[in-house]
Coordinates of C-alpha atoms in Angstrom, one line a residue:
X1 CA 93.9 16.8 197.2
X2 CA 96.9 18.2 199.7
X3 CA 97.8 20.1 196.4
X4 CA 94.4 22.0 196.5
X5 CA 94.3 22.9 200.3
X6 CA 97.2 24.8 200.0
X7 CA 97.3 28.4 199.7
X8 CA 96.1 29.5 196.7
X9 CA 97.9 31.7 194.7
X10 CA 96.3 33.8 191.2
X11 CA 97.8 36.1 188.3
X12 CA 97.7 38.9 191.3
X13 CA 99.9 37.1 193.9
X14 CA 99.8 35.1 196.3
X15 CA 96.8 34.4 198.6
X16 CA 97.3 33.7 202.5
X17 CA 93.5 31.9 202.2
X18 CA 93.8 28.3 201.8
X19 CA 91.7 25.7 200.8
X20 CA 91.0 24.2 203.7
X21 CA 90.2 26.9 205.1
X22 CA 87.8 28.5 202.0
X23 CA 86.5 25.3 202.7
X24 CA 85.5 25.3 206.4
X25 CA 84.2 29.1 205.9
X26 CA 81.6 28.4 203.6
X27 CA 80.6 25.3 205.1
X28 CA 80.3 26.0 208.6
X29 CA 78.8 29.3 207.7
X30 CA 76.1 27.2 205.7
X31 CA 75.7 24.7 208.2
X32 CA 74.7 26.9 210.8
X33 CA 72.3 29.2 208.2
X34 CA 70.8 26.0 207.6
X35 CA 70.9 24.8 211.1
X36 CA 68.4 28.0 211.7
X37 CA 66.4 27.4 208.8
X38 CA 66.0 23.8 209.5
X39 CA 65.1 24.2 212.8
X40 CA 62.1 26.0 212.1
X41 CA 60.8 23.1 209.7
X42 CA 61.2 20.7 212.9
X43 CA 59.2 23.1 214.6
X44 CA 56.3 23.6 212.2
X45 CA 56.0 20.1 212.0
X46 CA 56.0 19.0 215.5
X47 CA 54.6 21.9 217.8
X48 CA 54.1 24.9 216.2
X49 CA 50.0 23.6 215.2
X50 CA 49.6 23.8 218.9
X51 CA 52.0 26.9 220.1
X52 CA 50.7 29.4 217.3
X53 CA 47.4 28.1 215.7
X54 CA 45.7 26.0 218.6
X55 CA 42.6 27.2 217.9
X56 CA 42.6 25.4 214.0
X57 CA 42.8 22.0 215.2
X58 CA 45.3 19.1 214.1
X59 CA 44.4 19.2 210.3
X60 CA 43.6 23.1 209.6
X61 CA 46.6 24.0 212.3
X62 CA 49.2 21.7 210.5
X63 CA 48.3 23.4 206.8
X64 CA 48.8 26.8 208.6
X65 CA 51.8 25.8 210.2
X66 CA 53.5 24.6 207.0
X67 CA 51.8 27.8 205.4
X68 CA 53.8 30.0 208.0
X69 CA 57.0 27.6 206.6
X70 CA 56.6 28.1 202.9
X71 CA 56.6 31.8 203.7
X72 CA 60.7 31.9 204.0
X73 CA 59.9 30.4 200.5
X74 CA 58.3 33.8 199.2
X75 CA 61.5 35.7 200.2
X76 CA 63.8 33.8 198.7
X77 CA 64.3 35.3 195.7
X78 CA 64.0 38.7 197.3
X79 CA 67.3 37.6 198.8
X80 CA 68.8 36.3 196.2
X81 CA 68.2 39.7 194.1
X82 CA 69.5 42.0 197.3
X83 CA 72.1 39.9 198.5
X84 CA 73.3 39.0 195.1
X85 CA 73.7 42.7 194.0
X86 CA 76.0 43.7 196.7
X87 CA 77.9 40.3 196.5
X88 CA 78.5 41.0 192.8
X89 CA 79.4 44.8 193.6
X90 CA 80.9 44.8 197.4
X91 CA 81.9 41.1 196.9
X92 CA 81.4 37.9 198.7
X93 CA 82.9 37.9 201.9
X94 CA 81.2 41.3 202.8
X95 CA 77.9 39.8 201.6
X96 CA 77.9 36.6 203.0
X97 CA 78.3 38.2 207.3
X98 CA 75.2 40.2 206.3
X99 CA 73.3 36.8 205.6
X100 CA 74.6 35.2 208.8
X101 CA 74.1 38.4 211.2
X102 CA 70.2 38.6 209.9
X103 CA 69.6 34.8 209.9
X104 CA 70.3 34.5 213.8
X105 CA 68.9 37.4 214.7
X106 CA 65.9 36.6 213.4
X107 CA 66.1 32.9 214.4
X108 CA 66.5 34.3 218.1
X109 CA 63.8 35.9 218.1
X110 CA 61.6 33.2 217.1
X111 CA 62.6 31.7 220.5
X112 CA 62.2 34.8 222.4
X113 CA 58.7 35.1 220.8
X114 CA 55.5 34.7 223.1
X115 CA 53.1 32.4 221.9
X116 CA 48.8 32.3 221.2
X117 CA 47.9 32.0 224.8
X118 CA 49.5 35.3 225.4
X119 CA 49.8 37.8 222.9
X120 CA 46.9 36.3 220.6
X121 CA 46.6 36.7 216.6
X122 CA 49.6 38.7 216.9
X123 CA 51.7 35.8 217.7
X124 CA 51.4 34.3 214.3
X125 CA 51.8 37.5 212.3
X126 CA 55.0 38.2 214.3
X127 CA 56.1 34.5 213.3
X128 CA 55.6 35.2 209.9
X129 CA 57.5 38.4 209.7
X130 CA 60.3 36.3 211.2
X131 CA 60.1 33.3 208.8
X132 CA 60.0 36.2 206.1
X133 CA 64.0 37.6 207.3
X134 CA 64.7 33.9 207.3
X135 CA 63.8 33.5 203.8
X136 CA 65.3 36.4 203.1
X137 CA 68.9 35.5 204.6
X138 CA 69.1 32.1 203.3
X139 CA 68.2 33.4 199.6
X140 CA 71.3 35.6 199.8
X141 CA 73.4 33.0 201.7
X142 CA 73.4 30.1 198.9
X143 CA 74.9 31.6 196.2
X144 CA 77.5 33.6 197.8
X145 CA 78.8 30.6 200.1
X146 CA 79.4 28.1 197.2
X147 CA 80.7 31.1 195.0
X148 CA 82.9 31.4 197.9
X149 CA 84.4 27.7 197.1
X150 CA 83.8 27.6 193.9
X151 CA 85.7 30.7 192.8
X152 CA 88.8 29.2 194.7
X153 CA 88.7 26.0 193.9
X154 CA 91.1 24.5 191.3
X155 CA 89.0 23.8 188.2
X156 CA 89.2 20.1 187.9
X157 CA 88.0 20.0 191.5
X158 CA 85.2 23.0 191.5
X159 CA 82.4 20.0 191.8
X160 CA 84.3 18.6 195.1
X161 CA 84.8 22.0 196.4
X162 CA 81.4 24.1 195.9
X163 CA 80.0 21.1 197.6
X164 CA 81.3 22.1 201.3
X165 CA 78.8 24.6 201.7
X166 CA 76.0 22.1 199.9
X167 CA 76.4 20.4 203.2
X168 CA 74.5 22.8 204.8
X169 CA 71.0 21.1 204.5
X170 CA 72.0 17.9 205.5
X171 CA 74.5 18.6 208.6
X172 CA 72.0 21.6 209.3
X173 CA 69.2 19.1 209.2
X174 CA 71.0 16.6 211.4
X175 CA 71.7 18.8 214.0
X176 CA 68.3 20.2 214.7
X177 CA 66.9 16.5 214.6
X178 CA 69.6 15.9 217.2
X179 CA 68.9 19.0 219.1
X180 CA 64.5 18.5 219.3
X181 CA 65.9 14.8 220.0
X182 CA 67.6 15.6 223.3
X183 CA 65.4 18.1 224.1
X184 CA 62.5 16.1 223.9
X185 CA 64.1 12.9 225.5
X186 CA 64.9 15.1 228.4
X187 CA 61.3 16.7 228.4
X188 CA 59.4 14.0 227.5
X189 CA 57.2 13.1 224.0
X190 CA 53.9 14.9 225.1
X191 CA 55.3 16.7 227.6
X192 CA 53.9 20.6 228.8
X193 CA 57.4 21.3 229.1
X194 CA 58.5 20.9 225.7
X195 CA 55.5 22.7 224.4
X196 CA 56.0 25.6 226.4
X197 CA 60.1 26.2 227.0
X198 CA 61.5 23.5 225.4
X199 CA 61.0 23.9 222.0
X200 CA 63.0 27.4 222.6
X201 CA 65.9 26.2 223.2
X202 CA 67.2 25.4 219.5
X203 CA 66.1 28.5 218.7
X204 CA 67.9 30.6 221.5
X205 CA 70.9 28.5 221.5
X206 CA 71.7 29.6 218.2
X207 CA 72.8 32.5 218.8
X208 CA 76.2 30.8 220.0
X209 CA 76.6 29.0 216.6
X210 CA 76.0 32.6 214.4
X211 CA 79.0 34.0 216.3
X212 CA 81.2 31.1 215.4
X213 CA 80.7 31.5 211.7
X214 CA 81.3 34.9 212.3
X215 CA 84.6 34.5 213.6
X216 CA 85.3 32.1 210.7
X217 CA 83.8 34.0 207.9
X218 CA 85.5 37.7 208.9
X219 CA 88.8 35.4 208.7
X220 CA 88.6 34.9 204.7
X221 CA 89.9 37.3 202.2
X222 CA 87.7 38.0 199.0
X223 CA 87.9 35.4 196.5
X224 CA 90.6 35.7 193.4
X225 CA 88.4 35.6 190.6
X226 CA 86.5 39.0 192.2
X227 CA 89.1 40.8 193.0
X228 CA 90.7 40.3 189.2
X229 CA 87.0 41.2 188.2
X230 CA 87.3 44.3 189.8
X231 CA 91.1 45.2 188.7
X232 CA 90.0 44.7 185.4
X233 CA 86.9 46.8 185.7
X234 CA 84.6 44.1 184.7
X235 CA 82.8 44.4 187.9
X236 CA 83.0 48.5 188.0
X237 CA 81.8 48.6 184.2
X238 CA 77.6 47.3 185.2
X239 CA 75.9 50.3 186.4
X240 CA 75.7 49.7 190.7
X241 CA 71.7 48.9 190.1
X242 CA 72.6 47.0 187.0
X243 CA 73.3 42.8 187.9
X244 CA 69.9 41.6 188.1
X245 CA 69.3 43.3 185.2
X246 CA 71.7 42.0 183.4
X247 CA 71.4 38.2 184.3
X248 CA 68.0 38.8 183.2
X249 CA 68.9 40.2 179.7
X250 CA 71.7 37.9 179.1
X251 CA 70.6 35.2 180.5
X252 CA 67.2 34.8 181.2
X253 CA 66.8 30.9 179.8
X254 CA 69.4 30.0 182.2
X255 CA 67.7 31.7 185.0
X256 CA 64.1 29.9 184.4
X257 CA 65.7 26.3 183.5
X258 CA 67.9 26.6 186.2
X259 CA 65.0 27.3 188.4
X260 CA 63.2 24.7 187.2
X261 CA 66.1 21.8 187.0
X262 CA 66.6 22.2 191.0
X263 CA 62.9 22.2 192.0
X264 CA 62.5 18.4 192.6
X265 CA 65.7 18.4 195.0
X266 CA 63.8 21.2 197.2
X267 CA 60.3 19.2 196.6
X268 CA 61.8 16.0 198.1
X269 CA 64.4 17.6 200.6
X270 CA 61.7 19.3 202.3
X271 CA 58.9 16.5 202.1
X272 CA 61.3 14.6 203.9
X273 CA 62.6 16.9 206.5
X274 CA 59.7 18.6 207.0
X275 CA 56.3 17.3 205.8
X276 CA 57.5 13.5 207.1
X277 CA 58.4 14.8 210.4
X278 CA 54.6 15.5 210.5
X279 CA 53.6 12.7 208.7
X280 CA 55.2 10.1 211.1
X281 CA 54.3 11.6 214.0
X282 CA 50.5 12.3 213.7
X283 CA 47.8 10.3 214.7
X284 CA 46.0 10.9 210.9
X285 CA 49.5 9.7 209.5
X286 CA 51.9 6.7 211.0
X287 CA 51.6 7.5 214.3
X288 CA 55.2 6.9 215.2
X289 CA 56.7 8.6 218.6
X290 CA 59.1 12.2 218.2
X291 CA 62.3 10.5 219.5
X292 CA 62.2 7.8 216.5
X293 CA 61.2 9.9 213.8
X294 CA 64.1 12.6 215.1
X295 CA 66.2 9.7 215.3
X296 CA 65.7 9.0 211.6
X297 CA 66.0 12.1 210.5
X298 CA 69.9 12.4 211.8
X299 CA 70.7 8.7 209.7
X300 CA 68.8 10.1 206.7
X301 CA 70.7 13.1 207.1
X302 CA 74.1 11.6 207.5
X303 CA 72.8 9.5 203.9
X304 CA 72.7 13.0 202.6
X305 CA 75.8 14.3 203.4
X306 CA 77.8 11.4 201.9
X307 CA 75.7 11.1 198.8
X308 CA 76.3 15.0 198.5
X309 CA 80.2 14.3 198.6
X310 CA 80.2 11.4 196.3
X311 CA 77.8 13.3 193.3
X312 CA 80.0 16.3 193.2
X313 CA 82.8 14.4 192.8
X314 CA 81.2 12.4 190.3
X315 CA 80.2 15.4 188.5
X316 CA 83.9 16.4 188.4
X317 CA 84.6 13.3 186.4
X318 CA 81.6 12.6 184.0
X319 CA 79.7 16.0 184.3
X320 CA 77.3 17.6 185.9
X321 CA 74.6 17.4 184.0
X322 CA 75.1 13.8 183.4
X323 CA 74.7 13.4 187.3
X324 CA 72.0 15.4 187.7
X325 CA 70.1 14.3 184.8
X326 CA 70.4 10.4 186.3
X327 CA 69.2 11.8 189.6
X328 CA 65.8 12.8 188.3
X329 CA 65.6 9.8 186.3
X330 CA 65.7 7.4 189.2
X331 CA 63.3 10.5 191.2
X332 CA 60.5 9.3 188.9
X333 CA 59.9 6.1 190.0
X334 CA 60.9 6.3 193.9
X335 CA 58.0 9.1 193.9
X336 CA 55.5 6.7 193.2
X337 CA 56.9 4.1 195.6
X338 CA 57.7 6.3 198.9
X339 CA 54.1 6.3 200.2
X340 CA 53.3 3.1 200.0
X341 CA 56.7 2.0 201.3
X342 CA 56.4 4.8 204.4
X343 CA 52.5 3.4 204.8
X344 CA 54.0 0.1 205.2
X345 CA 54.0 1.8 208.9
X346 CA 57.2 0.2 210.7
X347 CA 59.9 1.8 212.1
X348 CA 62.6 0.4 209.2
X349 CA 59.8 0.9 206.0
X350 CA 60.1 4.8 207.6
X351 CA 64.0 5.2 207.8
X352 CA 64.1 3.3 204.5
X353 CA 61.6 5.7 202.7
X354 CA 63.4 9.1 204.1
X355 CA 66.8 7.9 203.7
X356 CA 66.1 7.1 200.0
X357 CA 64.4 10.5 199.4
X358 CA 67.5 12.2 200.9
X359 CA 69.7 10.2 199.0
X360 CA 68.0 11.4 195.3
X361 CA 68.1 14.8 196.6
X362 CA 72.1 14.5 197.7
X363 CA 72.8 13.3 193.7
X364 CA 71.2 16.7 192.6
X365 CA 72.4 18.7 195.5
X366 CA 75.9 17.7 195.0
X367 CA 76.8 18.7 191.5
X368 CA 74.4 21.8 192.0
X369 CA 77.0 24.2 193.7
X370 CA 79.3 24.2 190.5
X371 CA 76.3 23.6 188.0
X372 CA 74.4 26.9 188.4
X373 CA 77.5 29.3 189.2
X374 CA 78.8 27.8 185.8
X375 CA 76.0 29.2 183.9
X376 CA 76.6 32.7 184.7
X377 CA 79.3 35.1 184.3
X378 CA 80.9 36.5 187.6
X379 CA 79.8 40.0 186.6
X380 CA 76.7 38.9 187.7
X381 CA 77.2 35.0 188.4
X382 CA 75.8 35.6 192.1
X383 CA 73.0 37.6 191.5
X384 CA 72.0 34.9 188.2
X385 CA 73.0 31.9 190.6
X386 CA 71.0 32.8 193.0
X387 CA 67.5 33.4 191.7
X388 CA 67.6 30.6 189.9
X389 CA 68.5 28.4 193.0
X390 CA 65.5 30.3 194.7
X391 CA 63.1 30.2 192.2
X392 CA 63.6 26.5 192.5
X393 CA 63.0 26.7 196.3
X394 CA 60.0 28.6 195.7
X395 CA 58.4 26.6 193.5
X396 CA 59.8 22.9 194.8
X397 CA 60.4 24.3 198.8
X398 CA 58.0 26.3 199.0
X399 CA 54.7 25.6 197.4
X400 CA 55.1 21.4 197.1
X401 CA 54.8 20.7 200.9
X402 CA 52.1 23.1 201.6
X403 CA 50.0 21.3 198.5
X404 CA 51.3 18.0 199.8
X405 CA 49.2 18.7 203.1
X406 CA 46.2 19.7 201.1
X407 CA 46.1 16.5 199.5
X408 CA 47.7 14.0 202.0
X409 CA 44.2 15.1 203.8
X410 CA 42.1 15.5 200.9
X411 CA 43.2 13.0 198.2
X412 CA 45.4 10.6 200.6
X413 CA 49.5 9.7 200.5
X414 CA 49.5 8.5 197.0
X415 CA 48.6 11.3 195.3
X416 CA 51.7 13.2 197.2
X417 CA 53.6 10.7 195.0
X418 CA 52.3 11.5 191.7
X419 CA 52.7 15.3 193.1
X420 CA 56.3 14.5 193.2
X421 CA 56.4 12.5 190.4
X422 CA 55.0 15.5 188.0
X423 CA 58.0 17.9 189.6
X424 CA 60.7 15.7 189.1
X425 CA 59.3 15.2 185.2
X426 CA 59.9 19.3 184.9
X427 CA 63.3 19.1 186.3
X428 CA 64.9 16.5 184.4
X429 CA 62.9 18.2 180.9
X430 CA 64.7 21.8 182.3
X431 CA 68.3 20.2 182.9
X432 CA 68.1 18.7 179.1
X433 CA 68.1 22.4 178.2
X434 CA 71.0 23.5 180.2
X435 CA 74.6 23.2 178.8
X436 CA 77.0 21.0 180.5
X437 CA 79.8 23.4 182.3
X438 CA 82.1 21.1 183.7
X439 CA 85.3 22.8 183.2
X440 CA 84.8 26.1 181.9
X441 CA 86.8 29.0 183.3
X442 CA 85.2 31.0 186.0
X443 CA 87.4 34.1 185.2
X444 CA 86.1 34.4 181.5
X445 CA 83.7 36.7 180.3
X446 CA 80.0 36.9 180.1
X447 CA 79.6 35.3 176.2
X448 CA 81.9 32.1 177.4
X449 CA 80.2 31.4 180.7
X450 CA 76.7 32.2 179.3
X451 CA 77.3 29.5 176.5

């Protein structure tokens, strides 16, 4: 380990860029994307209904609250395709500011935005738009921080490595639960304060957090394995409109299976940091109080963060395939549990149910960061890693909770289960398609790495 956080050094020269500090870039950089991202998802789930959609009621206002949410869902791949052609043409570093610098800009504004009672419909069509740049952001934001790592890293520890950013979601997460948390504390649960001001304050606050990965990211030189793409002319050969194009020609299976391998870890993650939040809060739900579910949320998020750790390392030493493969395996049956455990309707049967779902999602997220950059040749590898990542988020992220409201209301909480239980089927069927990478050389050409 002290070996790999020294200064890493390539066929080119020596780098001044160490790992310990590749590794802080990408993930404080991530954390704080995710931080924003996250934030939003606290939001729609605890006061959003009633800031943007009062008129709806509880019921209608939560499904339109979660349908502003999967919206960032919509322009995730649009991301993923922009950002990732300039990060495979300009590089990562250059890429990767550009992500950050939209991401709090637009997650200021959110805070700064006036709400029904004022400005009417257009309050929620402004929200959108918003949500929309956040998608957006995050879809570029992904792939280029773990490409970051992952291109650094020393081979036998690319799992360990491309992980930092994967903590992200789950520091991210745990952060905005702590921020609503003292917020709300200091406001009070039902309080006209929160409603009106204090809910801003994540928001606004943000803004401090962007510049610090600024600072950080502006620090970090372009990674080795670009810059000997580009002396050798690999990058310089694909026309400039040319790396979507080809990932799709090359490597369209890997695209679609990848897609489809990481949709139950976006189905779960965001049924349990954002559709729960809702769940356990509402009277037509468990009815528990903000503070304890927020409370929950930071210990199932701390679950997350060392199960995210321990799988990529794990899938440094028996592949990462094999990890995530087991993953999906055990997602099967805890689907059909979680609901009845959650509507068991205590404080512990909660924290046990979340901390669980965050814990499946940690043993997919964790190999994930190597996994899918593996697949794809660096020509290209962060435009290809990218959409599939995103279509995954689509798809699991995206569409899963908004249906999960539908039914929770329609159907009741066990069909959510089978609902999840279907989408973790797909991705472990997907991931039996995908080669195992573990090991292969991130410098080699297209025909190696698209094996």
């Amino acid at each position: 380990m002290l070996e790999s956080l020294a200064p890493v050094a390539t066929r080119s020269g020596p780098r001044r860029t160490s790992m310990a500090r590749v590794a802080v870039a990408s993930s404080m950089g991530s954390i704080i994307e995710f931080y924003d991202f996250l934030i939003y998802g606290t939001a729609a789930a605890l006061v959003f209904p009633q800031v943007f959609f009062p008129a709806l009621g509880p019921a209608a206002g939560t499904l339109a609250s979660f349908g502003t949410f999967a919206v960032a869902f919509v322009s995730r791949p649009l991301g993923a395709v922009l950002f990732g052609h300039f990060g495979d043409r300009m590089g990562r570093k250059k890429t990767l500011v550009s992500t950050l610098l939209i991401m709090g800009i637009a997650t200021v504004t959110i805070g700064l935005l006036p709400d029904a009672s004022v400005i009417g419909v257009a309050a929620p069509i402004i929200l959108v738009v918003l949500r929309f740049l956040q998608g957006f952001a995050v879809g570029g934001e992904w792939a280029g921080a773990a490409l970051l790592a992952a291109e650094y890293a020393p081979p036998k520890q690319r799992g360990l490595f491309a992980a930092f950013p994967q903590l992200g979601p789950s520091i991210g997460f745990a952060l905005a639960s702590a921020t609503f948390l003292i917020i709300n504390l200091s406001l009070g649960d039902k309080s006209v304060a929160f409603l009106t001001f204090g809910w801003r304050i994540p928001f606004i606050g943000s803004a401090v957090l962007v510049m610090v990965g600024l600072y950080i990211r502006l620090k970090i030189e372009e990674t080795p394995v670009f810059k000997e793409a580009s002396d050798e002319g690999a990058v310089s050969a694909v026309p400039r409109w040319l790396p979507v194009w080809e990932s799709v020609r090359n490597q369209p299976c890997q695209i679609l299976l990848g897609g489809a391998s990481t949709m139950m870890l976006f189905a779960f993650f965001y049924i349990g940091t954002a559709f729960l939040s809702s769940y356990g809060t509402s009277a037509e739900g468990l009815g528990h109080s903000r503070p304890t579910i927020l409370s929950l949320g930071i210990v199932g998020a701390m679950f997350f963060a060392v199960g995210t750790i321990a799988s990529a390392i794990l899938s440094d030493r028996v592949g990462r395939r094999a990890v995530i493969v087991g993953s999906c395996v055990v997602a099967i049956p805890w689907s059909l549990l979680l609901f009845p455990i959650l509507d068991i309707g205590t404080t512990w049967s909660f924290a046990i149910g979340l901390s669980g779902t965050l814990l499946i999602v940690a043993g997919i997220y964790g190999p994930v960061g190597a996994f899918l950059r593996e697949l794809f040749a660096t020509r290209y590898r962060y435009t290809g890693a990218g959409m599939a990542y995103n279509l995954g988020a689509l798809v699991g992220g995206g569409v899963t909770p908004l249906v999960a409201a539908s039914l929770g209301g329609s159907l009741g909480s066990p069909s959510i289960g089978l609902l999840l239980a279907g989408v973790s089927l797909v991705s472990l069927l997907a991931t039996f398609g995908l080669p195992e990478t573990r090991g292969i050389d991130l410098a080699a050409s297209g025909t190696t790495a698209a094996r």
